[in-house]
Coordinates of C-alpha atoms in Angstrom, one line a residue:
X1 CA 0.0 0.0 0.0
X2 CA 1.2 3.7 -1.0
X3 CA 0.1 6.1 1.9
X4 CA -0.6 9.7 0.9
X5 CA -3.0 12.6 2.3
X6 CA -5.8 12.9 0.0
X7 CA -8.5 16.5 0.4
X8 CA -11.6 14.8 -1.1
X9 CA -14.3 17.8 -2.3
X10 CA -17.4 15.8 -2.7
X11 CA -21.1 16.7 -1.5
X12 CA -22.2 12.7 -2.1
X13 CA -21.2 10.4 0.1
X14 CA -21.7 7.5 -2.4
X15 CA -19.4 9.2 -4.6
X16 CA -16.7 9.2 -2.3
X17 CA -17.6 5.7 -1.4
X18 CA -16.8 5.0 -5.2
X19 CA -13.9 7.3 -5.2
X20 CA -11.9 4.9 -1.9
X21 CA -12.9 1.7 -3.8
X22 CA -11.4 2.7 -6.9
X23 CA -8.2 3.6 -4.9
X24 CA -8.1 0.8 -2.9
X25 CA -8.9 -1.3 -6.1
X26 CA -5.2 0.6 -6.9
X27 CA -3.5 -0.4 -4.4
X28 CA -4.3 2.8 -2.0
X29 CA -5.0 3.7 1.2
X30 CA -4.7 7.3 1.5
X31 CA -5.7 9.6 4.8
X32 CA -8.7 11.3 3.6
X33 CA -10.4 13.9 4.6
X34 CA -13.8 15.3 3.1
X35 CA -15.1 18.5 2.8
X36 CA -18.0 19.8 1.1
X37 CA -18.1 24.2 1.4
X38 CA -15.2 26.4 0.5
X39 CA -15.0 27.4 3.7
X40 CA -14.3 23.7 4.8
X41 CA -12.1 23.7 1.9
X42 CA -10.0 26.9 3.1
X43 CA -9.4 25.4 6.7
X44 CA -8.2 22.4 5.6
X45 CA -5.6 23.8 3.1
X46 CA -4.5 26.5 5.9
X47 CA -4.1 23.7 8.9
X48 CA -3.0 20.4 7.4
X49 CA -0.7 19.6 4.3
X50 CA -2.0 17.3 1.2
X51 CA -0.6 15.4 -1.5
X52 CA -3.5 15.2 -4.2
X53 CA -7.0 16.8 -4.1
X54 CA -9.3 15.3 -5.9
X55 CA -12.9 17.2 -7.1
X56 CA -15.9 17.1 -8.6
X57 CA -16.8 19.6 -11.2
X58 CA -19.9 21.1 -9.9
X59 CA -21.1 21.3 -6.2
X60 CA -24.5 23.6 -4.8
X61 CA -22.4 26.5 -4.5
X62 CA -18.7 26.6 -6.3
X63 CA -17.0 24.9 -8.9
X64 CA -13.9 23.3 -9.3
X65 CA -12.5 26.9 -10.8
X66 CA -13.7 27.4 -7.2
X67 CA -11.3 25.3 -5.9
X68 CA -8.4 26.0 -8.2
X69 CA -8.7 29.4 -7.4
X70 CA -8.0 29.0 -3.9
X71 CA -5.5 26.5 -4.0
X72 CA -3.6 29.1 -6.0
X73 CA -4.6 32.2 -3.8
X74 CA -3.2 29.7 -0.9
X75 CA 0.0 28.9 -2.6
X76 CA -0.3 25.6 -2.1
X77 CA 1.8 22.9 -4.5
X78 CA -1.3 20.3 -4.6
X79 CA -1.8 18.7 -7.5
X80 CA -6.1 18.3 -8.8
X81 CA -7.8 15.9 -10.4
X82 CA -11.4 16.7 -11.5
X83 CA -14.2 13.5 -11.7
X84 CA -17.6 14.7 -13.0
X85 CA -20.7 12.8 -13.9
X86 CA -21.0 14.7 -16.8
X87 CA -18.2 17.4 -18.1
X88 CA -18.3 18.6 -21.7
X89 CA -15.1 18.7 -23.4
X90 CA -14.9 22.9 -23.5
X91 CA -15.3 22.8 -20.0
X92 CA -12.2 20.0 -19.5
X93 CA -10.3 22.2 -21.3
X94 CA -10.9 25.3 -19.2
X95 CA -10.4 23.0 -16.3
X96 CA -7.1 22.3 -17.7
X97 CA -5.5 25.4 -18.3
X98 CA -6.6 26.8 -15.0
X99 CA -4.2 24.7 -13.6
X100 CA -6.1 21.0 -13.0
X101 CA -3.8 17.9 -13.9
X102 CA -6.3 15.6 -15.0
X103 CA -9.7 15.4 -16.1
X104 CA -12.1 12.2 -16.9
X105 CA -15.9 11.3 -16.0
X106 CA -16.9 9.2 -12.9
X107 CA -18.1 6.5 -15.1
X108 CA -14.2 5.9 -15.9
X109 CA -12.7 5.5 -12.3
X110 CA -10.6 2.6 -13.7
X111 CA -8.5 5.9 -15.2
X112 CA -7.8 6.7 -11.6
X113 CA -4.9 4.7 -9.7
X114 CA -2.6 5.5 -13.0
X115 CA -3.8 9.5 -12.5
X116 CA -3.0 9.2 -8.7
X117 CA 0.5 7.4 -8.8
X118 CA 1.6 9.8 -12.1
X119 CA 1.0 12.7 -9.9
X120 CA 1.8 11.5 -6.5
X121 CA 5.5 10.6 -8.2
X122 CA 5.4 14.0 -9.9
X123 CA 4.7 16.1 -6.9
X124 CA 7.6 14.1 -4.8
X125 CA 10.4 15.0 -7.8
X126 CA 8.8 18.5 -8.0
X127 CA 8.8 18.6 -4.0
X128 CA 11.9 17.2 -4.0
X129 CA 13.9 19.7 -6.1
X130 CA 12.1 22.7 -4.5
X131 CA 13.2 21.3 -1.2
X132 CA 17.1 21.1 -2.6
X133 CA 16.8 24.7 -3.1
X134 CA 15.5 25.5 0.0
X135 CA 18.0 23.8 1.6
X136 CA 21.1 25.6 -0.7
X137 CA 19.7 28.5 -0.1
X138 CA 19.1 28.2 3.8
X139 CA 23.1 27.4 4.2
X140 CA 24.3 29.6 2.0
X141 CA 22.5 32.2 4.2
X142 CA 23.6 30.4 7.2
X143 CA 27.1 30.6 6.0
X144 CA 27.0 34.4 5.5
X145 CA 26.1 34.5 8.9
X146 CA 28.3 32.2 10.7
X147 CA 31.6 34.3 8.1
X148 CA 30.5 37.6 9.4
X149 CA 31.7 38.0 12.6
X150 CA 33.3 35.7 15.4
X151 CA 30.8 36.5 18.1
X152 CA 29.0 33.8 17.2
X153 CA 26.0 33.8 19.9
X154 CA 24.5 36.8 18.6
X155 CA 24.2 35.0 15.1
X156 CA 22.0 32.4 16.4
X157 CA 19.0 34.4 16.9
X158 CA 19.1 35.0 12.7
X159 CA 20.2 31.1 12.3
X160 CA 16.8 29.9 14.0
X161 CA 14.8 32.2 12.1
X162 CA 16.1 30.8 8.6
X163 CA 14.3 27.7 9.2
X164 CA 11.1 28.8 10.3
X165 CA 8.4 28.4 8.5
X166 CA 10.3 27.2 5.6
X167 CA 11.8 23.8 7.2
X168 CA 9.8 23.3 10.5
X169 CA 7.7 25.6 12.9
X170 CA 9.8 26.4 15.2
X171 CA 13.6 25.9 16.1
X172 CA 15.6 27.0 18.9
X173 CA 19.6 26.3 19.9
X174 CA 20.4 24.9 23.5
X175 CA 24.2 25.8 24.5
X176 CA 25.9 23.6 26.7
X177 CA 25.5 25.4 30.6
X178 CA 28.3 24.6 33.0
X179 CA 26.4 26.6 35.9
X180 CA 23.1 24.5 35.6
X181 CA 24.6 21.6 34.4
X182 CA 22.9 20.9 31.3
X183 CA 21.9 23.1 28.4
X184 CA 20.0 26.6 28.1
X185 CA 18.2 28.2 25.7
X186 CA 19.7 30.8 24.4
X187 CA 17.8 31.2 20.5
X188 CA 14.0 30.3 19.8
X189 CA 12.5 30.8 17.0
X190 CA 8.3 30.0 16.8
X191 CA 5.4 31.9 15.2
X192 CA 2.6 32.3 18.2
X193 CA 4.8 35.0 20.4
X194 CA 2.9 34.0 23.5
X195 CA 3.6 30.2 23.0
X196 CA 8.0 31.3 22.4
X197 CA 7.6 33.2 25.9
X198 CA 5.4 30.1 27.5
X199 CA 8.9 27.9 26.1
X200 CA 11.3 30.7 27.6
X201 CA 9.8 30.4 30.6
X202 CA 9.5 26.7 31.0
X203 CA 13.4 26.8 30.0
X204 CA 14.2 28.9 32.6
X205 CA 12.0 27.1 35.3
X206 CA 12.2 23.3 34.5
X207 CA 15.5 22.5 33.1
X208 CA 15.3 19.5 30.6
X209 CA 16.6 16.6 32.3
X210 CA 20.5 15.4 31.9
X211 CA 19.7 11.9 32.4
X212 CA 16.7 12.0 29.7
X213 CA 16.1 9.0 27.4
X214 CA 15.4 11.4 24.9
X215 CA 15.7 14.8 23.6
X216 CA 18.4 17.5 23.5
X217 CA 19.8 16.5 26.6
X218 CA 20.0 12.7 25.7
X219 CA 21.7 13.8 22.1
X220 CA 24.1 16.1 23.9
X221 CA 25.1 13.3 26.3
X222 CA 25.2 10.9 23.6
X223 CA 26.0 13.0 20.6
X224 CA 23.7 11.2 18.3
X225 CA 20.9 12.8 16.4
X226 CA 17.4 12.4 17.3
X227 CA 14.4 12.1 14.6
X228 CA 11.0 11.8 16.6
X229 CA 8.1 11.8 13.8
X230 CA 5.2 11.7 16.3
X231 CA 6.1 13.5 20.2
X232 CA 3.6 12.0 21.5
X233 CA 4.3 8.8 21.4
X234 CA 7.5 9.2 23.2
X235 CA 7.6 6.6 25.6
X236 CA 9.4 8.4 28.7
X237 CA 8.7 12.6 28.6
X238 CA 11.1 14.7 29.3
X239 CA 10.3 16.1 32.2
X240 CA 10.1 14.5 35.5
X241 CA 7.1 16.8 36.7
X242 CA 3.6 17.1 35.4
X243 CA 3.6 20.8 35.1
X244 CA 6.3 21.1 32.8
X245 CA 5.1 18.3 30.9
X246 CA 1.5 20.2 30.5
X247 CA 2.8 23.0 29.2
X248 CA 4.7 21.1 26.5
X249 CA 1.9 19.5 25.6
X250 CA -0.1 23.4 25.2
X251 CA 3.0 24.3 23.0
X252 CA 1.6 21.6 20.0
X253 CA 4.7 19.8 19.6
X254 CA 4.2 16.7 16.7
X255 CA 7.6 16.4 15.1
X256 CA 11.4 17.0 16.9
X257 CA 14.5 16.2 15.5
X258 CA 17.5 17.4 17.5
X259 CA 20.9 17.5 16.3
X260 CA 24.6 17.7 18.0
X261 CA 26.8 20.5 17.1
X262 CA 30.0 19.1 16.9
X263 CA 33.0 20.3 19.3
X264 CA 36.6 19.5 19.3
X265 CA 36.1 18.3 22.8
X266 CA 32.4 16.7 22.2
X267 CA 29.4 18.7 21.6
X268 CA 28.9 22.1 22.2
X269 CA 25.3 22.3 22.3
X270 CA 22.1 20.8 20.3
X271 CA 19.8 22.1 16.8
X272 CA 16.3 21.5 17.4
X273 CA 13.5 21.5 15.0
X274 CA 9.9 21.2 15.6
X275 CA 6.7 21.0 14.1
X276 CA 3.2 21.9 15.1
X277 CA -0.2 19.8 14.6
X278 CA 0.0 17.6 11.6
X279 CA 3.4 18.7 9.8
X280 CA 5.7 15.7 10.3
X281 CA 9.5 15.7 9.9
X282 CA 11.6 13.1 8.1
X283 CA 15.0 12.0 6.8
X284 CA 16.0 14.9 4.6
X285 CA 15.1 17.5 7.5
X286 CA 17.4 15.5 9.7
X287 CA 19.9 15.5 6.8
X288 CA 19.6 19.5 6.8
X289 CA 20.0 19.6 10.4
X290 CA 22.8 17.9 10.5
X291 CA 24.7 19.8 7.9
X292 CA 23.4 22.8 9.0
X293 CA 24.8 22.1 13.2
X294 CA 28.1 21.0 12.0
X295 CA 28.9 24.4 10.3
X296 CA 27.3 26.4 13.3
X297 CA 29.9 23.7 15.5
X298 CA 32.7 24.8 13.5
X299 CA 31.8 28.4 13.7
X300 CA 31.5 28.3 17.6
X301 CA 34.3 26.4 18.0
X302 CA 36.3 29.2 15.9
X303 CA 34.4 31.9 18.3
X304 CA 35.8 30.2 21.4
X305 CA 39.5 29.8 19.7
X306 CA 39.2 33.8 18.7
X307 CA 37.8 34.4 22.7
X308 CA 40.8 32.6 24.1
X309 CA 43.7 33.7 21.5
X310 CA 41.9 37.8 22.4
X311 CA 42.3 36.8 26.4
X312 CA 45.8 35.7 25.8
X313 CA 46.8 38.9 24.1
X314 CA 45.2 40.8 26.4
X315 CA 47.1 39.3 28.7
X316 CA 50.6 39.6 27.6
X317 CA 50.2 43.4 26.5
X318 CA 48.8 43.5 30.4
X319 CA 52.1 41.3 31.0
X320 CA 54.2 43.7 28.8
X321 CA 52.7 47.0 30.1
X322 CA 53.7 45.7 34.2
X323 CA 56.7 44.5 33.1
X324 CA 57.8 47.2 31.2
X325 CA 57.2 49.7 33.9
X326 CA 58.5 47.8 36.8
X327 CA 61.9 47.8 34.7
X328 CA 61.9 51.3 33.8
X329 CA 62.7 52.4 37.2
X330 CA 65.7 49.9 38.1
X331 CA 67.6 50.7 34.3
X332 CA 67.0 54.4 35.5
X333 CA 68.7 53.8 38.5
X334 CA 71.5 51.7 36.9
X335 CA 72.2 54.1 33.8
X336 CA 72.6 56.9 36.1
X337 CA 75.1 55.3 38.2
X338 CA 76.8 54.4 35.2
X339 CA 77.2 57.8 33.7
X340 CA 78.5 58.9 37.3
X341 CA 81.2 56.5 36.8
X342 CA 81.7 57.8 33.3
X343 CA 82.5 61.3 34.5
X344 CA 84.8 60.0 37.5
X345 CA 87.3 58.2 34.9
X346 CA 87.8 62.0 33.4
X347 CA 89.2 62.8 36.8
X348 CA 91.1 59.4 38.3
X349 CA 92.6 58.5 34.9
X350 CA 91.6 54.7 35.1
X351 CA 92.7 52.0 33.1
X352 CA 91.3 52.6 29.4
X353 CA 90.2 48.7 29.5
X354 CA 87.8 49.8 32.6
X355 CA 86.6 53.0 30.5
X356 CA 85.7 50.9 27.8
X357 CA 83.9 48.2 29.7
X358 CA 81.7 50.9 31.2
X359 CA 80.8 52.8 27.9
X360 CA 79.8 49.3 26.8
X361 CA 77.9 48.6 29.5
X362 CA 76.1 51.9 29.5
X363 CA 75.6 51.1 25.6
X364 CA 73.7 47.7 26.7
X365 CA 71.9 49.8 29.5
X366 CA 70.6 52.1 26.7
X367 CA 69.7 49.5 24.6
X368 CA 67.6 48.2 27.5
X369 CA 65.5 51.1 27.8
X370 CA 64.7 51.1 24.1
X371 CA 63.3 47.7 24.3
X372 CA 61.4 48.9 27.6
X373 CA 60.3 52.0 25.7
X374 CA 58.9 49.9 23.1
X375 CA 57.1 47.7 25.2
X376 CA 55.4 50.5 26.4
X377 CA 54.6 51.6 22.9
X378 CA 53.2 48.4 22.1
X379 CA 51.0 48.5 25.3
X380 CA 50.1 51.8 24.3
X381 CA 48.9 50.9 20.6
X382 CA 46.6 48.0 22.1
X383 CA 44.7 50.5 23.4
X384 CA 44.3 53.1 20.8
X385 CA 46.5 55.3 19.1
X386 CA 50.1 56.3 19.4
X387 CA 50.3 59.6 21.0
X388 CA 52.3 62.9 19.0
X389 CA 53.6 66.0 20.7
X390 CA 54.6 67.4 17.3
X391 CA 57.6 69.8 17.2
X392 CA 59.5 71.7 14.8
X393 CA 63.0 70.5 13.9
X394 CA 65.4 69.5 11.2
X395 CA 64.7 66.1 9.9
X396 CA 68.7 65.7 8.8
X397 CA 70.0 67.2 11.9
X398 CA 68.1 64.2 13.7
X399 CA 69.3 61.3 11.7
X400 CA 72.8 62.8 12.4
X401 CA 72.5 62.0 15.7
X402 CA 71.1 59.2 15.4
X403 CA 73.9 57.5 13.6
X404 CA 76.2 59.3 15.7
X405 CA 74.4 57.1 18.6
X406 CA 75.1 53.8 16.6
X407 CA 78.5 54.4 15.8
X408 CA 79.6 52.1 18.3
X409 CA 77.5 49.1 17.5
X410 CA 78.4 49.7 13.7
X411 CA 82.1 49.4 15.1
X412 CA 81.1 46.3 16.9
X413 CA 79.1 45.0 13.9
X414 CA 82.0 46.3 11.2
X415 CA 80.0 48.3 9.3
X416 CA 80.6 51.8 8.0
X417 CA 77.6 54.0 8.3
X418 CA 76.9 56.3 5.7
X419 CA 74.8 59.4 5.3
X420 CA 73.5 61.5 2.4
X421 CA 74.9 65.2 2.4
X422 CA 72.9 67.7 4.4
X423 CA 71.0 70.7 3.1
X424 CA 68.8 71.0 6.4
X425 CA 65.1 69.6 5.9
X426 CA 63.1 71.1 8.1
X427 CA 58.8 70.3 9.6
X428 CA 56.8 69.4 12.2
X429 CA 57.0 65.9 13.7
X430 CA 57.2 64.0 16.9
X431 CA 60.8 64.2 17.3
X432 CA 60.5 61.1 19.8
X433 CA 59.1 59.0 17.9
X434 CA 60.6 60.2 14.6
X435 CA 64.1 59.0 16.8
X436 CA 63.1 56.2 17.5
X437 CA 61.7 54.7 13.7
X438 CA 65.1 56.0 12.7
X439 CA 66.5 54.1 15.4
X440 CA 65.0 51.0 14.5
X441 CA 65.7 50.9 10.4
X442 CA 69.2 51.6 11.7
X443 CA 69.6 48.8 14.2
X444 CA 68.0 46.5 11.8
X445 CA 70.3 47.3 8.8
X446 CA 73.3 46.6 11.6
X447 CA 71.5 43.2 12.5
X448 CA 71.3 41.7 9.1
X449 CA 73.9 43.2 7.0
X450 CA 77.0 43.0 9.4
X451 CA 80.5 43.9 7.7
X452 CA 79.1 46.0 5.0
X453 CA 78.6 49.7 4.5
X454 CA 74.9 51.2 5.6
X455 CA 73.9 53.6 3.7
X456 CA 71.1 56.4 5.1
X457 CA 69.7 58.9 2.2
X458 CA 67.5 61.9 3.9
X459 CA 65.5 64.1 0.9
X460 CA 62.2 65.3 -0.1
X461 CA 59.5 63.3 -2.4
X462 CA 57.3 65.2 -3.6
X463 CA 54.8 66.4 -0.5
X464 CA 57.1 64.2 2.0
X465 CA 60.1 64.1 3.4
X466 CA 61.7 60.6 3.0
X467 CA 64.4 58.3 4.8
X468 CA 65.9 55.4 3.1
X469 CA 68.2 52.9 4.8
X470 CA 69.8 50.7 2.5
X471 CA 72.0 47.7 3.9
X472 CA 73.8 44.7 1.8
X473 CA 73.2 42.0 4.1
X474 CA 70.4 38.6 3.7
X475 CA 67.6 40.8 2.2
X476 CA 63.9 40.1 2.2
X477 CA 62.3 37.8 0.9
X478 CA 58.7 39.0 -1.6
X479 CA 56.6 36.9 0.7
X480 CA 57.2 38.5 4.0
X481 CA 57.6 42.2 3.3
X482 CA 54.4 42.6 4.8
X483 CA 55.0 40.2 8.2
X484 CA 57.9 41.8 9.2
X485 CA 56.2 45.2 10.1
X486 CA 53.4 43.5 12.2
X487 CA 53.7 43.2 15.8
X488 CA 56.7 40.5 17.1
X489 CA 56.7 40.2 12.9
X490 CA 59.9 38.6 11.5
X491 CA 61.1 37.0 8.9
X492 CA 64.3 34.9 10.4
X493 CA 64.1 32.5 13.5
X494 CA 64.2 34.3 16.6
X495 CA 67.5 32.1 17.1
X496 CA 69.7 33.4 14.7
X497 CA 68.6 36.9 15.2
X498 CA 67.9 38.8 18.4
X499 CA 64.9 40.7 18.7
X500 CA 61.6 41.2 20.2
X501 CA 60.2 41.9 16.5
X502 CA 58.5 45.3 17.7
X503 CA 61.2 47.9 16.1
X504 CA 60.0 47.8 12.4
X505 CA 56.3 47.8 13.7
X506 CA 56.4 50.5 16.0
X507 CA 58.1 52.5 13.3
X508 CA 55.2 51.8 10.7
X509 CA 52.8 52.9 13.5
X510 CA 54.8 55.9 14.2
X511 CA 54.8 56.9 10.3
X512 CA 50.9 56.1 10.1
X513 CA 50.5 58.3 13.1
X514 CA 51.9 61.0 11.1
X515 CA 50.4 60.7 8.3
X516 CA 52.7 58.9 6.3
X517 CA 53.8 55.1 5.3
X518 CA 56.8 52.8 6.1
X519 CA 57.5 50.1 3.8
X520 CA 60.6 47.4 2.4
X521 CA 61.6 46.6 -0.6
X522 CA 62.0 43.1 -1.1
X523 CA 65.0 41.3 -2.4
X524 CA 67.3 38.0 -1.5
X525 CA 71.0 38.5 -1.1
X526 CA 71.5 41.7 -2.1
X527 CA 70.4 43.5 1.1
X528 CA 67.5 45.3 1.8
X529 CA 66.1 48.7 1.5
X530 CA 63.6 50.6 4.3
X531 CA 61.4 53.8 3.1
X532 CA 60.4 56.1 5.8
X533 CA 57.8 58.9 4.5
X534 CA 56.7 61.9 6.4
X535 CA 54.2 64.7 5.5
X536 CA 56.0 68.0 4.8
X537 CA 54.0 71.3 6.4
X538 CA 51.9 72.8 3.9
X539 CA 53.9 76.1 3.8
X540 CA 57.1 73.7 3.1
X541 CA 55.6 72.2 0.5
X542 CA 54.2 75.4 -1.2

């Protein structure tokens, strides 16, 4: 036997009689229901679903136009077949092109099980296909939402709503809930507003059982999916007490199915779907559901990644930020004393060996603080902008002293440092911060291209003033001109190459603070070259 829902309009009851023996004669025995107004006709369509209406042509007070007409007003995909005692062939073809599948006279009922199985197997490839897009469409929308942003919860309120009333009637998301021990609601999506505030409260009052036979908290616990055509012939409820399990019953509940979202660590949570009074769910809604929780698994799981990698940064710049400070004090202290000594060997004449030891310790001292410094920097950046106090000053005067600073590392390093010839270039700048980008371009150029000449080039570009540092050492290679100006960036191990990786980013940040850009120019083995550009003062420029 093929089971289908059949919507019978028919006034005589012997008709109909003859209407079930000719489909039994076929080999059916569909659900029928009988209705003889259009008002019966309207309820029926608006409360139940059908898979073939069948019709006769003329009843006391509408036709089968009638009923086309509302099927269509509807927007319901029920295919109709009209049976008449007598039907002349104009009217067949009116009938026909109004949108009625078949045709034929009562006296020819034999014509009927072939009608019935032609369209019942049309309807399901029709059904079918319209379903497929339906469900294409209802994760590609899903995926939109999961890809557009990492705080994941927030999405779920849209998620539920993509699947009501297209899919089922109502769907909500549980999230596992370490405090209660169990799950909670936290997304609910259903048509009657009073009957989604009845389930939020019946959440928030009678939590669903962990040790449930069935139901979310069963296919959390177990992580296998749960199709339940009929809820009411569950054979343990959910709910230990009859209250709870009253109100449940109020809410309509026919069809569940409930779905694991999948977790690195076991599931996260459960996808339930529902339907109300005689809408039944069946494989492929599981088959949706389950496509449809493992992307929303894979998406929280990447929200909970993202929440634990932003706590860990926050962190360490909190780490940095303490750190940084508690050592600024101390390498105060200790650079002071140093300089003290300094000045004394001007007077007591000490041994030159002793004089150089403490320049070179006061060297490493002041290197020290520039690392501190730039901790603080990046501490600073974490939390908004870098900070200017703009002055005015000579841009080549400044890169002067710089290099006059590094002279003794370039010793130490055996390179020869080399700088453009000076014609004064003059604007308005953070003259900290300018310092210390300089700083850093030269330090790196030191790092990686030891032995060989360093060559620094101070001019004007158009409406900027520009510093180029151009070294011969290991270059950079195209792929990570980009990594090396991001924050602990680098494009070496950390082994071969000291560093903390903050020098070349803080002196992008410190351009883009002013206005301008920071940038490398990629190449391997024949050294490197580092562009800074700063905005020239309007008058300057004019």
């Amino acid at each position: 036997m093929t089971p289908f829902r059949l919507l019978l309009v028919e006034d005589s009851a012997n008709d109909a009689a003859l209407v079930t023996e000719a489909l039994a004669q076929a080999d059916y025995r569909p659900t029928t229901r009988r209705v003889q107004t259009l008002e019966a006709l309207r309820e029926a369509l608006t409360t139940d679903a059908w898979d073939l209406v069948l019709c006769d042509y003329r009843l006391p007070r509408f036709t089968a136009l009638d009923v086309l007409a509302t099927l269509q007003e509807l927007g319901r995909d029920v295919p109709l077949i009209v049976l008449s005692s007598l039907i002349s062939e104009e009217q067949a073809i009116t009938l026909m092109k109004a949108g009625a599948r078949d045709c034929f006279s009562k006296d020819r009922l034999a014509r009927l099980g072939p009608a019935v199985a032609r369209e019942l197997e049309e309807t399901r490839v029709r059904r079918e296909r319209a379903r497929a897009e339906v469900d294409r469409e209802i994760l590609a929308r899903a995926s939109e939402l999961l890809t557009a942003s990492l705080e994941q919860e927030a999405r779920l309120d849209q998620l539920v709503q993509l699947l009501v009333p297209k899919v089922a009637d109502w769907s909500a998301f549980f999230l596992q809930d370490p405090d209660r021990a169990g799950l909670r609601l936290v997304a609910l999506a259903h048509p009657d507003a009073a009957r989604r505030s009845l389930a939020m409260r019946l959440n928030d009052r009678f939590p669903l059982d962990p040790q449930a036979s069935g139901g979310p908290t069963h296919v959390l616990r177990t992580g296998t999916p749960e199709l339940v055509p009929d809820v009411r012939l569950r054979p343990e409820p959910l709910h230990r007490d009859a209250t709870p399990r009253r109100a449940v019953a109020e809410l309509g509940l026919r069809s569940v199915v409930n779905v694991p979202l999948p977790g690195r660590e076991g599931p996260l949570g459960v996808l339930s779907l529902g339907t109300l009074g005689e809408r039944t769910l069946g494989p492929v809604d599981l088959a949706l559901g389950q496509e449809l929780a493992r992307r929303v698994g894979l998406a929280l799981e990447n929200a909970r990644l993202f929440q634990e990698a932003r706590e860990a940064v926050r962190l360490r710049d909190e780490f940095l930020t303490v750190a940084a400070h508690e050592l600024r004090t101390p390498l105060t202290t200790l650079r002071l004393q140093l300089g003290s000594l300094l000045q004394r060997t001007e007077v007591h004449h000490l041994e030159p060996e002793v004089v150089t030891r403490l320049e070179r310790s006061v060297r490493q001292v002041r290197r020290l603080g520039t690392l501190v410094e730039g901790l603080l920097d990046v501490s600073q950046l974490s939390s908004g902008e870098l900070s200017l106090m703009p002055e005015r000053f000579d841009l080549e005067e400044l890169v002067a002293e710089v290099l006059e600073r590094h002279q003794a590392e370039a010793r130490a390093a055996g390179c020869e440092l080399r700088q453009s010839p000076r014609q004064g270039l003059w604007g308005t700048w953070d003259r900290l911060r300018v310092d210390q980008a300089v700083g850093a371009l030269i330090s790196n150029a030191l790092k990686f291209g030891p032995g060989r000449p360093v060559e620094v080039d101070v001019g004007r570009s158009g409406a900027f003033a520009r510093i180029q540092v151009r070294d011969r050492g290991i270059g950079v290679p195209g792929d990570q001109v980009e990594r090396i100006f991001e924050r602990f960036g680098r494009a070496v191990s950390s082994h071969s190459y000291g560093g903390l990786g903050l020098g070349l980013y803080l002196t992008r940040r410190a351009a883009e603070a002013h206005g301008g850009r920071a940038w490398a120019e990629p190449g391997l083995g024949e050294g490197a070259r580092f562009t800074l550009e700063l905005p020239l003062e309007k008058e300057t420029r004019e």
